[in-house]
Tab-separated table of C-alpha atoms and ligand atoms in Angstrom:
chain	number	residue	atom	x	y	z
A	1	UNK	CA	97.521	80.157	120.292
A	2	UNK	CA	98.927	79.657	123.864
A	3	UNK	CA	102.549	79.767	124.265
A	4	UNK	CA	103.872	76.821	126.318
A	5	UNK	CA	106.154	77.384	129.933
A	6	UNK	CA	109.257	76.125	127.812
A	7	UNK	CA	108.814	79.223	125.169
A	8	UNK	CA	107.786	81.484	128.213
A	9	UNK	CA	111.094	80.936	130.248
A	10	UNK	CA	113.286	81.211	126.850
A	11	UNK	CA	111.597	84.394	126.126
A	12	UNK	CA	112.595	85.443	129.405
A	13	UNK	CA	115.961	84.229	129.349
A	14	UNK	CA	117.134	85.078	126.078
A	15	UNK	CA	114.710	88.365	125.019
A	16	UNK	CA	113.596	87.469	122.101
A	17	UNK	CA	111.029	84.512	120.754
A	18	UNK	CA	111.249	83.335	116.704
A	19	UNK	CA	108.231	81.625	115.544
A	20	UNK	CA	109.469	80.163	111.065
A	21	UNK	CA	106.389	80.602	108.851
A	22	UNK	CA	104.011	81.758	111.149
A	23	UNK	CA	101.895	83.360	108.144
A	24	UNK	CA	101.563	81.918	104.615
A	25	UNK	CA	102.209	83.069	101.774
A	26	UNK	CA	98.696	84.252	100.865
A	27	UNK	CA	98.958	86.895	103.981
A	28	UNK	CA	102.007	88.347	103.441
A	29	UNK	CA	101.158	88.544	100.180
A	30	UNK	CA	98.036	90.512	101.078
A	31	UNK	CA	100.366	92.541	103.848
A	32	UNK	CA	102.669	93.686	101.401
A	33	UNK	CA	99.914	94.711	99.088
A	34	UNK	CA	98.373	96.734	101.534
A	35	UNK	CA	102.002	98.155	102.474
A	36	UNK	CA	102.442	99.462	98.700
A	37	UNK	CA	99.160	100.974	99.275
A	38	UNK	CA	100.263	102.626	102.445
A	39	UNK	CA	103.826	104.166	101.016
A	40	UNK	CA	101.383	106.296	98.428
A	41	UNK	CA	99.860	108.004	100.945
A	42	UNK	CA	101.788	111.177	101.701
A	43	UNK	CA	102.476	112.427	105.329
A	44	UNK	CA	105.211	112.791	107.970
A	45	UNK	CA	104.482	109.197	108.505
A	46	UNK	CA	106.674	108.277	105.429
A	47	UNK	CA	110.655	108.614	106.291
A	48	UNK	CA	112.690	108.434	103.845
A	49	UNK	CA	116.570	107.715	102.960
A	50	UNK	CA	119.127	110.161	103.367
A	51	UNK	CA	120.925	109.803	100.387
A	52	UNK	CA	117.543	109.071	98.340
A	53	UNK	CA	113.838	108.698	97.751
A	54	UNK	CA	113.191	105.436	99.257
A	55	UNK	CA	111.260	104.635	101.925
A	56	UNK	CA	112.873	103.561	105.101
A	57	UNK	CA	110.065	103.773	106.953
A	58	UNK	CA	106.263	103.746	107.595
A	59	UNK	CA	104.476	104.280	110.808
A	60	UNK	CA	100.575	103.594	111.563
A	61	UNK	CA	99.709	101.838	108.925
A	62	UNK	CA	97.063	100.072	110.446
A	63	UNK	CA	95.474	103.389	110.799
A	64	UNK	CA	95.296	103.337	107.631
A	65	UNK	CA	95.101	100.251	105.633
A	66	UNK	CA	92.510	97.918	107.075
A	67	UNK	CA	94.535	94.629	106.704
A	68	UNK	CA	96.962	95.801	109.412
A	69	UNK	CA	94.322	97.048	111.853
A	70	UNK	CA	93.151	93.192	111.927
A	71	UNK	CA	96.463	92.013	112.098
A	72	UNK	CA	96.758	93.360	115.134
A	73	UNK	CA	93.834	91.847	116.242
A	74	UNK	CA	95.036	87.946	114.982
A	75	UNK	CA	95.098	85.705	118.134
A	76	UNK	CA	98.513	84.381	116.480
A	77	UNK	CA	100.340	87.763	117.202
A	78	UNK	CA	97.979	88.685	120.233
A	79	UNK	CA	97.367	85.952	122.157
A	80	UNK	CA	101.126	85.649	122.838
A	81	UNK	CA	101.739	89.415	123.963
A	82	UNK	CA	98.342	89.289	126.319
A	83	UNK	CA	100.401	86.296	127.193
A	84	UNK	CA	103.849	87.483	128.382
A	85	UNK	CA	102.649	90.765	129.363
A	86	UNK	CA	99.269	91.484	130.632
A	87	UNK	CA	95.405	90.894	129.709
A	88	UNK	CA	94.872	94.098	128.690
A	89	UNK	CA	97.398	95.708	125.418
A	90	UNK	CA	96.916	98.489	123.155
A	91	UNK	CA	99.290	99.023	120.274
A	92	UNK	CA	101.787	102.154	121.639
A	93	UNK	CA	103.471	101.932	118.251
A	94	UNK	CA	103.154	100.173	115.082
A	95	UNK	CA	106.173	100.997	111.972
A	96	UNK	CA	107.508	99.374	109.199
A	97	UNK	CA	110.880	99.252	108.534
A	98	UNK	CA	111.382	99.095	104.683
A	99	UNK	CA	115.262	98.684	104.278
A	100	UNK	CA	115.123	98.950	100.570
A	101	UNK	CA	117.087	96.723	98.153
A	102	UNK	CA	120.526	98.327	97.067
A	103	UNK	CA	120.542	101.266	99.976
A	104	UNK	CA	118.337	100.125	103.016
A	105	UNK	CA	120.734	101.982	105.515
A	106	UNK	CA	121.897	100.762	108.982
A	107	UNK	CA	119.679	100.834	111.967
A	108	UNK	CA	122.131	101.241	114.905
A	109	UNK	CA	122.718	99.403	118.074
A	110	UNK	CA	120.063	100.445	120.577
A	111	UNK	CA	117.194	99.327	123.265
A	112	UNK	CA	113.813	100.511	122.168
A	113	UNK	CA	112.873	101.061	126.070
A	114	UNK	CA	115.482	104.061	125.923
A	115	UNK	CA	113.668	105.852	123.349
A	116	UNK	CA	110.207	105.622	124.439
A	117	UNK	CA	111.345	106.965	128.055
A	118	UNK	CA	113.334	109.868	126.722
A	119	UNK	CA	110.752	110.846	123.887
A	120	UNK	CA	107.176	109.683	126.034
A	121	UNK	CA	108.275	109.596	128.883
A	122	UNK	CA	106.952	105.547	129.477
A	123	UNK	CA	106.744	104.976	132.915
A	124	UNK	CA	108.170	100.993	132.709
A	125	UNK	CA	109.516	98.457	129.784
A	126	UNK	CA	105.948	96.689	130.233
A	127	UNK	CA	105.456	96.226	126.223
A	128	UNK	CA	106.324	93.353	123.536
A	129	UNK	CA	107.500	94.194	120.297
A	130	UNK	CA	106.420	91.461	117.329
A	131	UNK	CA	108.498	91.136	114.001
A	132	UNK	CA	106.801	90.100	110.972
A	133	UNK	CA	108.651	89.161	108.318
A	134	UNK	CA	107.231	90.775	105.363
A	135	UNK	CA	110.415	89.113	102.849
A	136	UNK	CA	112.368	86.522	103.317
A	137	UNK	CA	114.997	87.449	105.266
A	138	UNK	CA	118.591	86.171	105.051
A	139	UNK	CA	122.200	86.668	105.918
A	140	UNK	CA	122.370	89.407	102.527
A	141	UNK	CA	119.462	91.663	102.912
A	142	UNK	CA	120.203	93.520	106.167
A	143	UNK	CA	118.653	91.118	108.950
A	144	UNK	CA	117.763	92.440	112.497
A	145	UNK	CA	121.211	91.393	114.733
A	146	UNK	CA	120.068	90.766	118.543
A	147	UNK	CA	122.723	90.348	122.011
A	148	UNK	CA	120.527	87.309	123.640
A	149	UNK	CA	120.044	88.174	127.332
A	150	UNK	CA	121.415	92.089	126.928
A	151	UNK	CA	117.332	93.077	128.501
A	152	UNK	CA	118.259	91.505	131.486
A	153	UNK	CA	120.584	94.509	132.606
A	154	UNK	CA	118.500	97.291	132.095
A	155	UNK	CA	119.051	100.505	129.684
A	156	UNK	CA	122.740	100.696	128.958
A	157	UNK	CA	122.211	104.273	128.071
A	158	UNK	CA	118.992	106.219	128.907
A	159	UNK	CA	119.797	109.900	127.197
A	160	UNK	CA	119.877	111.081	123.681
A	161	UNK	CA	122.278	112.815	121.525
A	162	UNK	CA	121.338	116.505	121.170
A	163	UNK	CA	121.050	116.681	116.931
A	164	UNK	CA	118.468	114.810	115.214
A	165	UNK	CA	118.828	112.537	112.551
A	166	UNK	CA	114.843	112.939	111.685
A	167	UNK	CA	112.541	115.447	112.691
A	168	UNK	CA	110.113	112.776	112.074
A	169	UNK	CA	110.527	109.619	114.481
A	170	UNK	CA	113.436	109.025	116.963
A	171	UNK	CA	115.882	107.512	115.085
A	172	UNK	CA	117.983	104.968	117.103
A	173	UNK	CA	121.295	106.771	115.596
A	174	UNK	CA	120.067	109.201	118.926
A	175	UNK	CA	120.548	106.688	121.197
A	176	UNK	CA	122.845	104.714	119.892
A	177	UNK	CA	125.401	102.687	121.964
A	178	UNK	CA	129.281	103.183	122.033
A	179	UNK	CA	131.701	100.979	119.993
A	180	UNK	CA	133.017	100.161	123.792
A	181	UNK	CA	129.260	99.397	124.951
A	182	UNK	CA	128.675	97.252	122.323
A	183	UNK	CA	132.064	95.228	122.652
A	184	UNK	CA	131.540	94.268	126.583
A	185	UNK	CA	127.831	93.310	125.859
A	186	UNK	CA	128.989	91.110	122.683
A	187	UNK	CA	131.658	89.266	125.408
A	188	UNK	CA	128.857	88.268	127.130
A	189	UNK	CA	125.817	87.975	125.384
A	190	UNK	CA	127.361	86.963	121.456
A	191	UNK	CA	124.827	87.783	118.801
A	192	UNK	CA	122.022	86.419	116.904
A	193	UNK	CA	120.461	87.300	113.618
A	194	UNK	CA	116.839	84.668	113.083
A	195	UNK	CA	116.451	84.108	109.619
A	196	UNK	CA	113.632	82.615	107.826
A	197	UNK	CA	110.832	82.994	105.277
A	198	UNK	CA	108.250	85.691	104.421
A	199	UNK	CA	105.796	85.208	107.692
A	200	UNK	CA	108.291	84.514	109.760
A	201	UNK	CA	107.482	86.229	113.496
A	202	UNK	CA	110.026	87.514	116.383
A	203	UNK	CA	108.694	88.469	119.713
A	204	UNK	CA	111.492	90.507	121.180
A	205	UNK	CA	111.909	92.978	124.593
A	206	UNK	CA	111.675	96.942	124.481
A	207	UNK	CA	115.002	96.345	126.611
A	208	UNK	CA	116.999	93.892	124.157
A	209	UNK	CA	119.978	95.655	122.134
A	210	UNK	CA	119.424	95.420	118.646
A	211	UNK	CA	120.308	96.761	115.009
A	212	UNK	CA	121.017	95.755	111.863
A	213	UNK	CA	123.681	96.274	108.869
A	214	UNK	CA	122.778	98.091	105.280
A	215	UNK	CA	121.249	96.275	102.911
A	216	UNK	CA	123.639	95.747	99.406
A	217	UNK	CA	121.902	93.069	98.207
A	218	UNK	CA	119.194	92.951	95.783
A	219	UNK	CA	116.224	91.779	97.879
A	220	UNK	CA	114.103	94.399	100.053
A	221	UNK	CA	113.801	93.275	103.638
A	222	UNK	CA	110.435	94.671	104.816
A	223	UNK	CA	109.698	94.335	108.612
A	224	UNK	CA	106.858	94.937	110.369
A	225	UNK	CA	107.360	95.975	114.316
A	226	UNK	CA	104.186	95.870	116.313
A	227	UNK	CA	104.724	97.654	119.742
A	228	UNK	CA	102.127	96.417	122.412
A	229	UNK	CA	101.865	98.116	125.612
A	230	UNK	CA	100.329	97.428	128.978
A	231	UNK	CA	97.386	99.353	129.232
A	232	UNK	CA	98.252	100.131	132.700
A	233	UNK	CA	101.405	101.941	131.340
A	234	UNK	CA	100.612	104.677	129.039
A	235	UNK	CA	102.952	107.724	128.976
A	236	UNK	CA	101.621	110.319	131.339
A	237	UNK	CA	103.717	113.387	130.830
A	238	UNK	CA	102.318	116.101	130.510
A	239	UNK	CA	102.697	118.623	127.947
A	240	UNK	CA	102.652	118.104	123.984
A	241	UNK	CA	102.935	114.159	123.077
A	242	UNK	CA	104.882	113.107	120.049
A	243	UNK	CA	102.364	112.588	116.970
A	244	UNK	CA	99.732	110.105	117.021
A	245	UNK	CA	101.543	108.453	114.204
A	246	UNK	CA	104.190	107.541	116.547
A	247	UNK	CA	102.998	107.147	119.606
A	248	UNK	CA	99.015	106.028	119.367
A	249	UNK	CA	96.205	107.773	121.635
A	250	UNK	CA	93.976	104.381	121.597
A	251	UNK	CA	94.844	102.235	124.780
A	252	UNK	CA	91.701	100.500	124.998
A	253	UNK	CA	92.228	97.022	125.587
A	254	UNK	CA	92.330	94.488	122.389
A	255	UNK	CA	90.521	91.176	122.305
A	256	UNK	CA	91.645	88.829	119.373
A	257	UNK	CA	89.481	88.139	116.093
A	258	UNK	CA	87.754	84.520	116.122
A	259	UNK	CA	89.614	83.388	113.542
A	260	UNK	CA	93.058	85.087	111.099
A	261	UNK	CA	93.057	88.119	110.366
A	262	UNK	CA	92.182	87.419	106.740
A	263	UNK	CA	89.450	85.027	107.501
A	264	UNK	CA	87.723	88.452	109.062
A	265	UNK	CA	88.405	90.460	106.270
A	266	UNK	CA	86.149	89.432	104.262
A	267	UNK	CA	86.583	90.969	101.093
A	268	UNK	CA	90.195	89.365	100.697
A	269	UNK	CA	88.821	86.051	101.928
A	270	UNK	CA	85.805	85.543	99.505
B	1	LIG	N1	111.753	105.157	115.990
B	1	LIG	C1	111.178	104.847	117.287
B	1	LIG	C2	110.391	106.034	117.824
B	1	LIG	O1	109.626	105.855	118.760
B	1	LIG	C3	112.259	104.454	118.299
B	1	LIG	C4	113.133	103.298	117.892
B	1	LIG	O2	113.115	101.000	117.231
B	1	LIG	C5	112.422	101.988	117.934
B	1	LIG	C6	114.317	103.227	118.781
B	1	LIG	O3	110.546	107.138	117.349
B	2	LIG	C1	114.414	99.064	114.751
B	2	LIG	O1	114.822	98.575	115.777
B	2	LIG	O2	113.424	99.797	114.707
B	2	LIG	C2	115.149	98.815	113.463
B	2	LIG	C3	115.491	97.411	113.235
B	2	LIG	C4	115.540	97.114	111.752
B	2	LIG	O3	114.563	97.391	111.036
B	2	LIG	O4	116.535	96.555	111.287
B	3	LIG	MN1	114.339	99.061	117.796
């Protein structure tokens, strides 16, 4: 899959990229399966709610659960980050936001890029984030909100509080923008919120400012966020990195499966 000049220059322009239905229903069928899988395996990879037991939050799963490790492989979701960024990616970071049905918190306004300097120390905003929509996602269950254009300026804020919502992650309540922040940026930029079906896909900038509203409704909204990152940009600081569950060790390069990810796992396939 080769994304054409017109789809390059709004990517550029506007930060983000939504691709409807990019998956069927038989893979994100098989994604979620493999997610439910995932959220019974203990760990500090599991964040949960504050006010209860749910799961907000999974990192590495594709460590884990071979369906996501070939994901990340699937030319439809790599081809387009080699793409835009570089030849050479590794995944830096790879989560899934949960947002549970009746109690999927907020996830405050915030630029990724600001978190991974602060916490990794990343030398540059040289990474693509991809959003796969594991529901369907609509104007009730808590969709991601993005300020088109807002990457363009650089990090509006580029320090952290000093308390901790998690010990766990970096929560973007840390880096959160100001009610005044947010209000200039809206002037300019308005907001967005894609929508769409299960398999739905969003490329989006580390430097976009983004969040998204509790979930009251009865649906879930599960979302997958694949972080790839320039091989030529790991963190280098020096002195204890965050976990590997977080931040991953493996930056050698990807190259994409021959075919979807579930025509390579076999097993599923058959
Ligand atoms: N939770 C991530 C981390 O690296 C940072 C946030 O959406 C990405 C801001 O700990
Ligand atoms: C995030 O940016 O990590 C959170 C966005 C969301 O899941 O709504
Ligand atoms: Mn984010």
């Amino acid at each position: 899959m080769q994304l054409t000049q017109k789809q390059i220059d709004e990517y550029r322009e506007n930060g983000f990229l939504f691709f409807e239905s990019l998956l069927d229903q038989r893979e994100t069928d098989c994604l979620r399966e493999a997610l439910q899988r995932d959220c019974a395996v203990p760990g500090p990879q599991l964040i949960r709610e504050e006010e209860s037991d749910e799961v907000r939050a999974v990192y590495a799963s594709h460590h884990r659960q071979p369906e996501f490790a070939a994901l990340m492989r699937d030319p439809r979701v790599l081809e387009p980050a080699r793409q835009l960024l570089t030849d050479d990616v590794y995944i830096y970071q790879f989560k899934i936001n949960t947002k549970p049905a009746f109690g999927g918190e907020k996830w405050s306004w915030h630029q990724d890029y600001a978190a991974w300097r602060i916490a990794d120390g990343l030398p540059a905003p040289r990474l693509i984030n991809v959003g796969l929509f594991l529901d369907d996602v609509d104007e009730f269950n808590g969709p991601v909100i993005y300020l088109p254009g807002s990457h363009r300026a650089g990090l509006v804020r580029d320090d952290r509080d000093t308390s901790a919502k998690s010990e766990q992650h970096l929560d973007p309540d840390d880096i959160s923008l100001t009610a005044q922040q947010l209000a200039e940026l809206t002037e300019r930029s308005g907001m967005v919120s894609p929508k769409g079906p299960a398999g739905s896909v969003i490329l989006f900038s580390p430097e976009i400012v983004h969040g998204s509203a509790p979930n009251m409704s009865p649906f879930p909204r599960r979302l997958l966020i694949a972080t790839y990152n320039d091989c030529a940009n790991a963190p280098t600081r020096e002195g204890e990195p965050r976990p590997e569950y977080v931040v991953c060790r493996d930056t050698r390069p990807l190259r994409s499966l021959d075919s979807s990810f579930l025509g390579e796992f076999g097993a599923v396939a058959a």
